[in-house]
PDB file of C-alpha atoms in Angstrom:
ATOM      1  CA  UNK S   1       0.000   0.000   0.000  1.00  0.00           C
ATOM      2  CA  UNK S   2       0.683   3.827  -0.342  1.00  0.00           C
ATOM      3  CA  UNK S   3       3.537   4.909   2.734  1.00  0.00           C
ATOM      4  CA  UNK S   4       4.546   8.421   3.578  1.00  0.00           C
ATOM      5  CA  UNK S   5       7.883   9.318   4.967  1.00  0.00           C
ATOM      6  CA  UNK S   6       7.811  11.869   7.139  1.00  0.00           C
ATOM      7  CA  UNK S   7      11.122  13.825   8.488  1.00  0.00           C
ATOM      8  CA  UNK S   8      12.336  15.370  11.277  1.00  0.00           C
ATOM      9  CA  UNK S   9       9.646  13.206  13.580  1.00  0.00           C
ATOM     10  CA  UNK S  10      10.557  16.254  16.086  1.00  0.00           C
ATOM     11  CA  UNK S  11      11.749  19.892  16.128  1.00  0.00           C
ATOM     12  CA  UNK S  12      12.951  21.955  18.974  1.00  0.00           C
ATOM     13  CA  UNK S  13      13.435  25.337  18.038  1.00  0.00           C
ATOM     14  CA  UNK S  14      13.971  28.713  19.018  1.00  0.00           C
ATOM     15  CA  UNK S  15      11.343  31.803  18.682  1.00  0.00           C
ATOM     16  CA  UNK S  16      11.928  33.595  15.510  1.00  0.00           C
ATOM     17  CA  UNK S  17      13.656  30.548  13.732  1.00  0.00           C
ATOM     18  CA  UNK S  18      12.014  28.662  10.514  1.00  0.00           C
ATOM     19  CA  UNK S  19      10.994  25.282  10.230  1.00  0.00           C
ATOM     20  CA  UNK S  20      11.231  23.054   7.305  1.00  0.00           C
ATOM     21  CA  UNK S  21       9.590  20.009   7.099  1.00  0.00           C
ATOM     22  CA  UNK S  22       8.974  17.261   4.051  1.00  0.00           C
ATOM     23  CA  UNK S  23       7.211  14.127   3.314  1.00  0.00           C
ATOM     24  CA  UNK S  24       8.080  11.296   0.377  1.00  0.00           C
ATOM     25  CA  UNK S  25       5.960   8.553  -1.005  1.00  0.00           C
ATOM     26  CA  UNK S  26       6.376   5.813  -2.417  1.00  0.00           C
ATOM     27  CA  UNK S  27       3.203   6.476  -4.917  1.00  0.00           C
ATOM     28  CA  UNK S  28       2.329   9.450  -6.715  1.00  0.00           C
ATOM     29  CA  UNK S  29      -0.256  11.627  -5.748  1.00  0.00           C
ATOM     30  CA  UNK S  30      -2.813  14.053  -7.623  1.00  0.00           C
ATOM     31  CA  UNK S  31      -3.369  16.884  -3.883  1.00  0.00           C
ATOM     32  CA  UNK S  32      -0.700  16.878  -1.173  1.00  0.00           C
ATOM     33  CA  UNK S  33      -2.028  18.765   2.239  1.00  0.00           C
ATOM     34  CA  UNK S  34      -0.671  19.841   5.255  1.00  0.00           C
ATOM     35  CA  UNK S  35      -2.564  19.752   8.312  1.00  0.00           C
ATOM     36  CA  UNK S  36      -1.765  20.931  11.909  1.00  0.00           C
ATOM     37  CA  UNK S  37      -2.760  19.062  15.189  1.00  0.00           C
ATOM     38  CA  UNK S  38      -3.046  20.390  18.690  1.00  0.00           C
ATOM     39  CA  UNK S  39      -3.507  18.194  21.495  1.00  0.00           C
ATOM     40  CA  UNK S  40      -7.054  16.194  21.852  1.00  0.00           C
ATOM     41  CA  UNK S  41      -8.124  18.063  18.786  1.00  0.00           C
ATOM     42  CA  UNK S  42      -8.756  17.148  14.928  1.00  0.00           C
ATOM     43  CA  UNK S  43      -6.482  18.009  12.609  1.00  0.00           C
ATOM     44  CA  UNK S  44      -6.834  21.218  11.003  1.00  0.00           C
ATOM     45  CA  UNK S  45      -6.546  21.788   7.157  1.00  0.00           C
ATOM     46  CA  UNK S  46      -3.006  24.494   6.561  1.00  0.00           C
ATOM     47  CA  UNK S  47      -2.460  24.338   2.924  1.00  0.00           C
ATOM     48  CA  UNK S  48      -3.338  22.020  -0.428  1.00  0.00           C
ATOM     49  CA  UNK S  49      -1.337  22.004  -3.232  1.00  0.00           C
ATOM     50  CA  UNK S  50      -2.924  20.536  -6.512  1.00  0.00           C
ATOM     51  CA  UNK S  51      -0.540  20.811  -9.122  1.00  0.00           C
ATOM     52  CA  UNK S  52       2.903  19.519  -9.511  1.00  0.00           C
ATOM     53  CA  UNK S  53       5.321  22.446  -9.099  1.00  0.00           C
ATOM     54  CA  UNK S  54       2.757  23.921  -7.403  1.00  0.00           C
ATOM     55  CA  UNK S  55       4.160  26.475  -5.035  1.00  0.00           C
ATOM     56  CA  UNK S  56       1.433  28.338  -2.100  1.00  0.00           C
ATOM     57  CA  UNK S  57       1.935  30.318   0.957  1.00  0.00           C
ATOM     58  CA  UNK S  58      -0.394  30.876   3.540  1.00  0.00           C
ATOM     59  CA  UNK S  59       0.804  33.711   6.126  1.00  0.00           C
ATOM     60  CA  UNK S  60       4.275  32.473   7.505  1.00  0.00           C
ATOM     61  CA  UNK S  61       3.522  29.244   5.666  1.00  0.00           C
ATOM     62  CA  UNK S  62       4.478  28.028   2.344  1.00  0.00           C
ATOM     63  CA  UNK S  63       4.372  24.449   0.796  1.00  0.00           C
ATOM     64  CA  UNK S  64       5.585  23.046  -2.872  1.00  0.00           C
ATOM     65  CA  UNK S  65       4.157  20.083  -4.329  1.00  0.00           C
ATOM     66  CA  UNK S  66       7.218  18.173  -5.862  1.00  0.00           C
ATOM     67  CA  UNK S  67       7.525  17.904  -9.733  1.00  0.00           C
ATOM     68  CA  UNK S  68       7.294  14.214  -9.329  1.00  0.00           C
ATOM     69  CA  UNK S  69       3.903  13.937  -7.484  1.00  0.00           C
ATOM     70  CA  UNK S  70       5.911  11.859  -4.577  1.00  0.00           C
ATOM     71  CA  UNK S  71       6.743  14.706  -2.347  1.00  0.00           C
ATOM     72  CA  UNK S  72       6.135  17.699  -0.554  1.00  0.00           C
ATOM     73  CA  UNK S  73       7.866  20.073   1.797  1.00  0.00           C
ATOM     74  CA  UNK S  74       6.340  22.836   4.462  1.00  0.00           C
ATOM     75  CA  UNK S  75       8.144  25.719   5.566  1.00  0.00           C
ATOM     76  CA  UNK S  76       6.897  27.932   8.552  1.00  0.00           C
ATOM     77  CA  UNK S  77       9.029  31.390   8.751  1.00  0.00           C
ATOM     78  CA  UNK S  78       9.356  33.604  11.985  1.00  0.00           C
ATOM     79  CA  UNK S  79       7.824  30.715  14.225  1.00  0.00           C
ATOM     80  CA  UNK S  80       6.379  32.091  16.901  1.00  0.00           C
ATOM     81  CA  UNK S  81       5.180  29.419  20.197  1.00  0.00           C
ATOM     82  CA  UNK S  82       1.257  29.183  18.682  1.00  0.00           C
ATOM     83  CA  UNK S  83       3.345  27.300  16.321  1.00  0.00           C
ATOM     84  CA  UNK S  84       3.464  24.480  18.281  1.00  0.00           C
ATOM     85  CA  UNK S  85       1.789  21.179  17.216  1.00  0.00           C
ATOM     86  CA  UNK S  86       1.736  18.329  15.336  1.00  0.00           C
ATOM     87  CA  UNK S  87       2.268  18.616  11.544  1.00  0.00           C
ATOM     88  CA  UNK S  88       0.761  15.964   8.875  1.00  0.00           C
ATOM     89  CA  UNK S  89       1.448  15.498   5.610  1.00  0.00           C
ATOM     90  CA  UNK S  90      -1.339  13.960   3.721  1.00  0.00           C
ATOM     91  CA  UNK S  91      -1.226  12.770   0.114  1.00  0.00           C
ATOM     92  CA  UNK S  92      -4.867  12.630  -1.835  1.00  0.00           C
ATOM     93  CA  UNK S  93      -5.312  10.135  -5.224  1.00  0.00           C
ATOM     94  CA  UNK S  94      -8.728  10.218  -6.961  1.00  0.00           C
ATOM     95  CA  UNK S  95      -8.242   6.265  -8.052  1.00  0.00           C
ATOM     96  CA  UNK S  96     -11.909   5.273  -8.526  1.00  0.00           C
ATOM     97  CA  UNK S  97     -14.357   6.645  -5.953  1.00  0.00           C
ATOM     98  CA  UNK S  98     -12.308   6.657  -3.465  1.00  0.00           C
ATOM     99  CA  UNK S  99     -10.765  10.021  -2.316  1.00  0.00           C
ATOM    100  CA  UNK S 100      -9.440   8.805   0.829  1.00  0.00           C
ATOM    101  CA  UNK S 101      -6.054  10.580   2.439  1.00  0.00           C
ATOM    102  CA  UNK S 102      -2.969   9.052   3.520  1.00  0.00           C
ATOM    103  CA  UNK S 103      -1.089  10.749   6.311  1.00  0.00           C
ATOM    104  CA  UNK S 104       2.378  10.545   7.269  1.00  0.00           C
ATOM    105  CA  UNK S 105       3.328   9.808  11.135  1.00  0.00           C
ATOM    106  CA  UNK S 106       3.325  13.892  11.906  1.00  0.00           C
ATOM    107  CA  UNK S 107       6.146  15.696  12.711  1.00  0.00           C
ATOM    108  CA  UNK S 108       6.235  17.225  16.377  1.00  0.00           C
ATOM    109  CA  UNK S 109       7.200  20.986  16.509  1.00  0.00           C
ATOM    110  CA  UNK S 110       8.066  22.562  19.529  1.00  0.00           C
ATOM    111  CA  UNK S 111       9.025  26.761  20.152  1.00  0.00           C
ATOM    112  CA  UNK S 112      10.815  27.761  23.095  1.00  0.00           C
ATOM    113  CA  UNK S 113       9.662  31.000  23.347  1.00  0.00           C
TER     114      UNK S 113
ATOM    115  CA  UNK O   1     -20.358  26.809  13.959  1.00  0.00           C
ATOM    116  CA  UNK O   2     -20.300  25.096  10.621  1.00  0.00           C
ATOM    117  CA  UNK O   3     -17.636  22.604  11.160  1.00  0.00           C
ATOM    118  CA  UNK O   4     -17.666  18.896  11.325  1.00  0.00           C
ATOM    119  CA  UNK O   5     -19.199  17.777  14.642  1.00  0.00           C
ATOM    120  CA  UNK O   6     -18.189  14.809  16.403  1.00  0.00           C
ATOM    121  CA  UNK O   7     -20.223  13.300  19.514  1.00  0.00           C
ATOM    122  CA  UNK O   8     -19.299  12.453  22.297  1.00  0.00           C
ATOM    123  CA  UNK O   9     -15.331  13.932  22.583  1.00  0.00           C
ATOM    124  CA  UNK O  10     -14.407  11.221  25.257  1.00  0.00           C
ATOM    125  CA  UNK O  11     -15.961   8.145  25.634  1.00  0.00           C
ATOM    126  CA  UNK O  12     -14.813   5.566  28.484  1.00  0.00           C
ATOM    127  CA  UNK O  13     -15.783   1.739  28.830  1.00  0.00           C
ATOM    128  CA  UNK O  14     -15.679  -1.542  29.792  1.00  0.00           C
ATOM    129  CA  UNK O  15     -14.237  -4.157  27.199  1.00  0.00           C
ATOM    130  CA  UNK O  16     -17.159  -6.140  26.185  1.00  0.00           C
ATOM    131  CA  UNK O  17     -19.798  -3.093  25.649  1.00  0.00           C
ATOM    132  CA  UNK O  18     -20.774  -1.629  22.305  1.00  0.00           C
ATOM    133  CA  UNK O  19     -19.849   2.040  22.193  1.00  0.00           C
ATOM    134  CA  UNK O  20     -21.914   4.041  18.574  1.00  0.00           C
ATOM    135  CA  UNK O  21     -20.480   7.413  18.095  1.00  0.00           C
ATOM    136  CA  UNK O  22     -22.115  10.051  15.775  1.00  0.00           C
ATOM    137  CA  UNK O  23     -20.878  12.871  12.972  1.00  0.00           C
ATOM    138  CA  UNK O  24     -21.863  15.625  11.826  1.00  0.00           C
ATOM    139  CA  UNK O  25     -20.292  16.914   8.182  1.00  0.00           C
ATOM    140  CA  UNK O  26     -20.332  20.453   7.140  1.00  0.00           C
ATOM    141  CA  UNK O  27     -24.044  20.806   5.319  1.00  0.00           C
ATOM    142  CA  UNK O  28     -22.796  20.761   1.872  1.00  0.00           C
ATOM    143  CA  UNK O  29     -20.115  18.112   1.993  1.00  0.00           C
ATOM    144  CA  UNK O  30     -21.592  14.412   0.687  1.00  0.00           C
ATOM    145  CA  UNK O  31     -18.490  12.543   1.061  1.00  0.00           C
ATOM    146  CA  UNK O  32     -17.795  11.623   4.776  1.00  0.00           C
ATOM    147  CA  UNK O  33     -14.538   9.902   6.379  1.00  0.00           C
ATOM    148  CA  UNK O  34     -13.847   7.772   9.067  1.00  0.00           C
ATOM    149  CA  UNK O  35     -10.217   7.688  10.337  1.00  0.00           C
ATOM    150  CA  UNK O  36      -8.713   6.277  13.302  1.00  0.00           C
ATOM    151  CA  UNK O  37      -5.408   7.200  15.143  1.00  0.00           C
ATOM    152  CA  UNK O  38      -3.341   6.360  17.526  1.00  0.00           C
ATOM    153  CA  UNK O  39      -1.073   7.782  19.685  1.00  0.00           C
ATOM    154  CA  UNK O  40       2.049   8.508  17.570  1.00  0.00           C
ATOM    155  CA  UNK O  41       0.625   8.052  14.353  1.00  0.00           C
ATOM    156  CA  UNK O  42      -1.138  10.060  11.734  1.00  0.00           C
ATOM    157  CA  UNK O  43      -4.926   9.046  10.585  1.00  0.00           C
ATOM    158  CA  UNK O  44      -5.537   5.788   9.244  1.00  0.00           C
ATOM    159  CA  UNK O  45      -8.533   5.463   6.857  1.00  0.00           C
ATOM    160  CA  UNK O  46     -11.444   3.403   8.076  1.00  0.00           C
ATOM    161  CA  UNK O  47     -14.312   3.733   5.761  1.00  0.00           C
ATOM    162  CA  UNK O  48     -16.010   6.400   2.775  1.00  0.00           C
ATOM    163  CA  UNK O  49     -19.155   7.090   2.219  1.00  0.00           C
ATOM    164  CA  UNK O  50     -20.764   9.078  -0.872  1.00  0.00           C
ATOM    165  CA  UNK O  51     -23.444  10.602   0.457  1.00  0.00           C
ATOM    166  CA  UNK O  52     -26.162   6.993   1.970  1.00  0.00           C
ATOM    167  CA  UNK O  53     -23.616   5.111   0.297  1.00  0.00           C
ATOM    168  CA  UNK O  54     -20.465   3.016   2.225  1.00  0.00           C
ATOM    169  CA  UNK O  55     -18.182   2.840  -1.121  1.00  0.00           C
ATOM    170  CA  UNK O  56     -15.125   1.284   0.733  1.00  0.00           C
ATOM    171  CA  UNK O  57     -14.035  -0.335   3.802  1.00  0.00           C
ATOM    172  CA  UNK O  58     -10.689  -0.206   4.746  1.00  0.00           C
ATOM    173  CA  UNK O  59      -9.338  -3.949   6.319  1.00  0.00           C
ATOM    174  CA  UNK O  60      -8.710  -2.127   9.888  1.00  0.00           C
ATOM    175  CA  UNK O  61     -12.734  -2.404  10.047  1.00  0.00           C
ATOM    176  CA  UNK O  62     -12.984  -5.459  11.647  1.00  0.00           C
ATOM    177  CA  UNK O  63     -16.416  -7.526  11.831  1.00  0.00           C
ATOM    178  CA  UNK O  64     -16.889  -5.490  14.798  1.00  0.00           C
ATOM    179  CA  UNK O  65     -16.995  -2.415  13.407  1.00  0.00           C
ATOM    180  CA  UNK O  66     -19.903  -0.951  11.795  1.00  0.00           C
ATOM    181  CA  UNK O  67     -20.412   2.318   9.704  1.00  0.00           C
ATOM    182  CA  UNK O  68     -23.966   3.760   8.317  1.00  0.00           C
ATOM    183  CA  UNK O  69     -25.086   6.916   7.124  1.00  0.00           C
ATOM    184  CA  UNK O  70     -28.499   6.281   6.686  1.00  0.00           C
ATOM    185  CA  UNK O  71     -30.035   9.682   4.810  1.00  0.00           C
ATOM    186  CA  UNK O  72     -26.610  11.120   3.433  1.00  0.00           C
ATOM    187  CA  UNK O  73     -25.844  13.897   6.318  1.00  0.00           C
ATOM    188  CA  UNK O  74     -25.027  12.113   9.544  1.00  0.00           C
ATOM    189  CA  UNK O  75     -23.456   9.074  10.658  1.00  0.00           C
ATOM    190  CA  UNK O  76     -22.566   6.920  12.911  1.00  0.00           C
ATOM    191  CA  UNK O  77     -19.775   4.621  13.783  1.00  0.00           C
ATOM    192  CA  UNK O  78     -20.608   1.130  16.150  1.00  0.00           C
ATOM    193  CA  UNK O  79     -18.179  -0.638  17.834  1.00  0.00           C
ATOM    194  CA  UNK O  80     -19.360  -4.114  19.329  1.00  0.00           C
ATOM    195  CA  UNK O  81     -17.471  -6.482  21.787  1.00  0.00           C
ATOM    196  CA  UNK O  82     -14.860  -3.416  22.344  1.00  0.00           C
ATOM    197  CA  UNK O  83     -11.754  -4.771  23.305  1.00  0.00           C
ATOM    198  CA  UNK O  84      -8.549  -2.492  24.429  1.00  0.00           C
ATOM    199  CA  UNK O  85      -6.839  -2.241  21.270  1.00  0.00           C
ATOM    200  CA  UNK O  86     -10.053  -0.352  20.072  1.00  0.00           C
ATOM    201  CA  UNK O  87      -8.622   2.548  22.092  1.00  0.00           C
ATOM    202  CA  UNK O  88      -7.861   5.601  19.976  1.00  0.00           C
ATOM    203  CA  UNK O  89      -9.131   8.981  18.583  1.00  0.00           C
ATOM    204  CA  UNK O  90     -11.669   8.373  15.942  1.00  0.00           C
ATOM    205  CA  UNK O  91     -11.868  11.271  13.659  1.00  0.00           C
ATOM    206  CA  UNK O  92     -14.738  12.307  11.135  1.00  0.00           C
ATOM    207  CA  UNK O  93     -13.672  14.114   8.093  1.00  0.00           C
ATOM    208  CA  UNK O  94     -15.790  15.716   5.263  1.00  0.00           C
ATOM    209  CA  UNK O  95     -15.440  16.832   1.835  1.00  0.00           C
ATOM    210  CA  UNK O  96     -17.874  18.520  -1.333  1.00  0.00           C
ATOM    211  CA  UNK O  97     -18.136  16.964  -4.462  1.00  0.00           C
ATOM    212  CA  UNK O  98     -17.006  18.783  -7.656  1.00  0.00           C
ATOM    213  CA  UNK O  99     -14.907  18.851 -10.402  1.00  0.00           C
ATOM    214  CA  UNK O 100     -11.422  17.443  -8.704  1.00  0.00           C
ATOM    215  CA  UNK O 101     -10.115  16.575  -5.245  1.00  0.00           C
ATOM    216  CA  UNK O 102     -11.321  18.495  -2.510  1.00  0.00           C
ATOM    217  CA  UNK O 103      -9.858  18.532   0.693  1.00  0.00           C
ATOM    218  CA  UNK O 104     -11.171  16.638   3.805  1.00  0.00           C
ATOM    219  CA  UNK O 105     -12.300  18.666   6.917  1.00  0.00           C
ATOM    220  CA  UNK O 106     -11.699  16.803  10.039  1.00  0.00           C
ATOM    221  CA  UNK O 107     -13.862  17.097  13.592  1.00  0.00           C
ATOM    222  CA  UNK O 108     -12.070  17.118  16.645  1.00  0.00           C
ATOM    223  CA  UNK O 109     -12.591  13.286  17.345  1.00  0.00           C
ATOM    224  CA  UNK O 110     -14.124  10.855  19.740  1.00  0.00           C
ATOM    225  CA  UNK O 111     -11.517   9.421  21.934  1.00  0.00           C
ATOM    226  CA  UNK O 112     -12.250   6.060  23.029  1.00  0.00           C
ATOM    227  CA  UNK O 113     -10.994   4.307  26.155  1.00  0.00           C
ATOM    228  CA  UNK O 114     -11.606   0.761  26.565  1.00  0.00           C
ATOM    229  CA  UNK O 115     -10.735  -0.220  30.426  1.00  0.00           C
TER     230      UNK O 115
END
């Protein structure tokens, strides 16, 4: 089946320093999407990208959607400690009916203020 | 609020006893998600449905597990015969039809303790 790789699992940064983060797969995707996850809460949608190449920012955010469909990378600038959470990768295919997500294992940010 | 719903948050019992929890999807959405997780890991996919119908079932959905969303809005989720590997967060997600992929919207869970 489809696997994401996920990288850094963790992140301990300063205030004021950016974050990168990226995801591979071992499949090709047609949407990659980053979501953000606090603590006993769903995960909340950051940014989709749906075209290979595809390059969006949203605030101090900004993700690419890699030329060959299998990867993705999110970059926070200026983090400030709200920052803090859990960050998924999720890669969407449209095979059939189906438009289910797969998510990578998250990647744990922490901002020492 | 116009989110996705989820009911109840927390949910506590006995191994043995049937546990149903319910979602709500945003109004417009007709596709609606069930994903489990665990502590550590990202969502896993449990079942789809376009709006009454259950189009796939994902092999983590044991015999146990049940899914039905019997008008096209809401829906529930049954566990029977809990047992305590059926702890976890179990997360409702929702997306709109359309030309393309559109992107799920997720509630903030049901977390599920079996004792």
């Amino acid at each position: 089946g489809q696997q994401l790789n996920q990288s850094p699992q963790s992140m301990f940064i300063q205030e004021g320093e950016d974050v990168s983060m990226n995801c591979t797969s071992s499949s090709i995707f047609n949407t990659w999407l980053w979501y953000k996850q606090d603590p006993g809460e769903g995960p909340v949608l950051l940014i989709a990208l749906y075209k290979a190449g595809e390059l969006t920012s949203n605030g101090r955010l900004t993700a690419q959607f890699g030329i060959t469909r299998k990867d993705s990378f999110l970059n926070i600038s200026a983090s400030i400690p709200s920052d803090v959470g859990i960050y998924f990768c999720a890669g969407q295919s449209s095979g059939g009916s189906n438009y289910k997500l797969t998510f990578g294992k998250g990647t744990l940010l922490t901002v020492n203020p | 609020d116009t989110g996705v719903s989820q009911d109840p948050r927390h949910k506590i019992t006995k191994r043995g006893q049937n546990v149903t929890f319910r979602c709500d999807p945003i109004s417009e959405h007709n596709r609606l998600y069930w994903y489990r997780q665990t502590l550590g890991q990202g969502p896993e996919f449990l079942t789809y449905f376009q709006n009454e119908a259950q189009l796939e079932k994902s092999r983590l959905l044991s015999d146990r597990f049940s899914a039905e969303r019997p008008k096209g809005s809401f829906s529930t989720l049954e566990i029977q015969r809990t047992e305590q590997g059926d702890s976890a967060m179990y997360l409702c997600a929702s997306s709109s039809t359309g030309r393309g992929l559109s992107p799920l919207h997720f509630g903030n869970g049901t977390r599920l303790t079996v004792t």
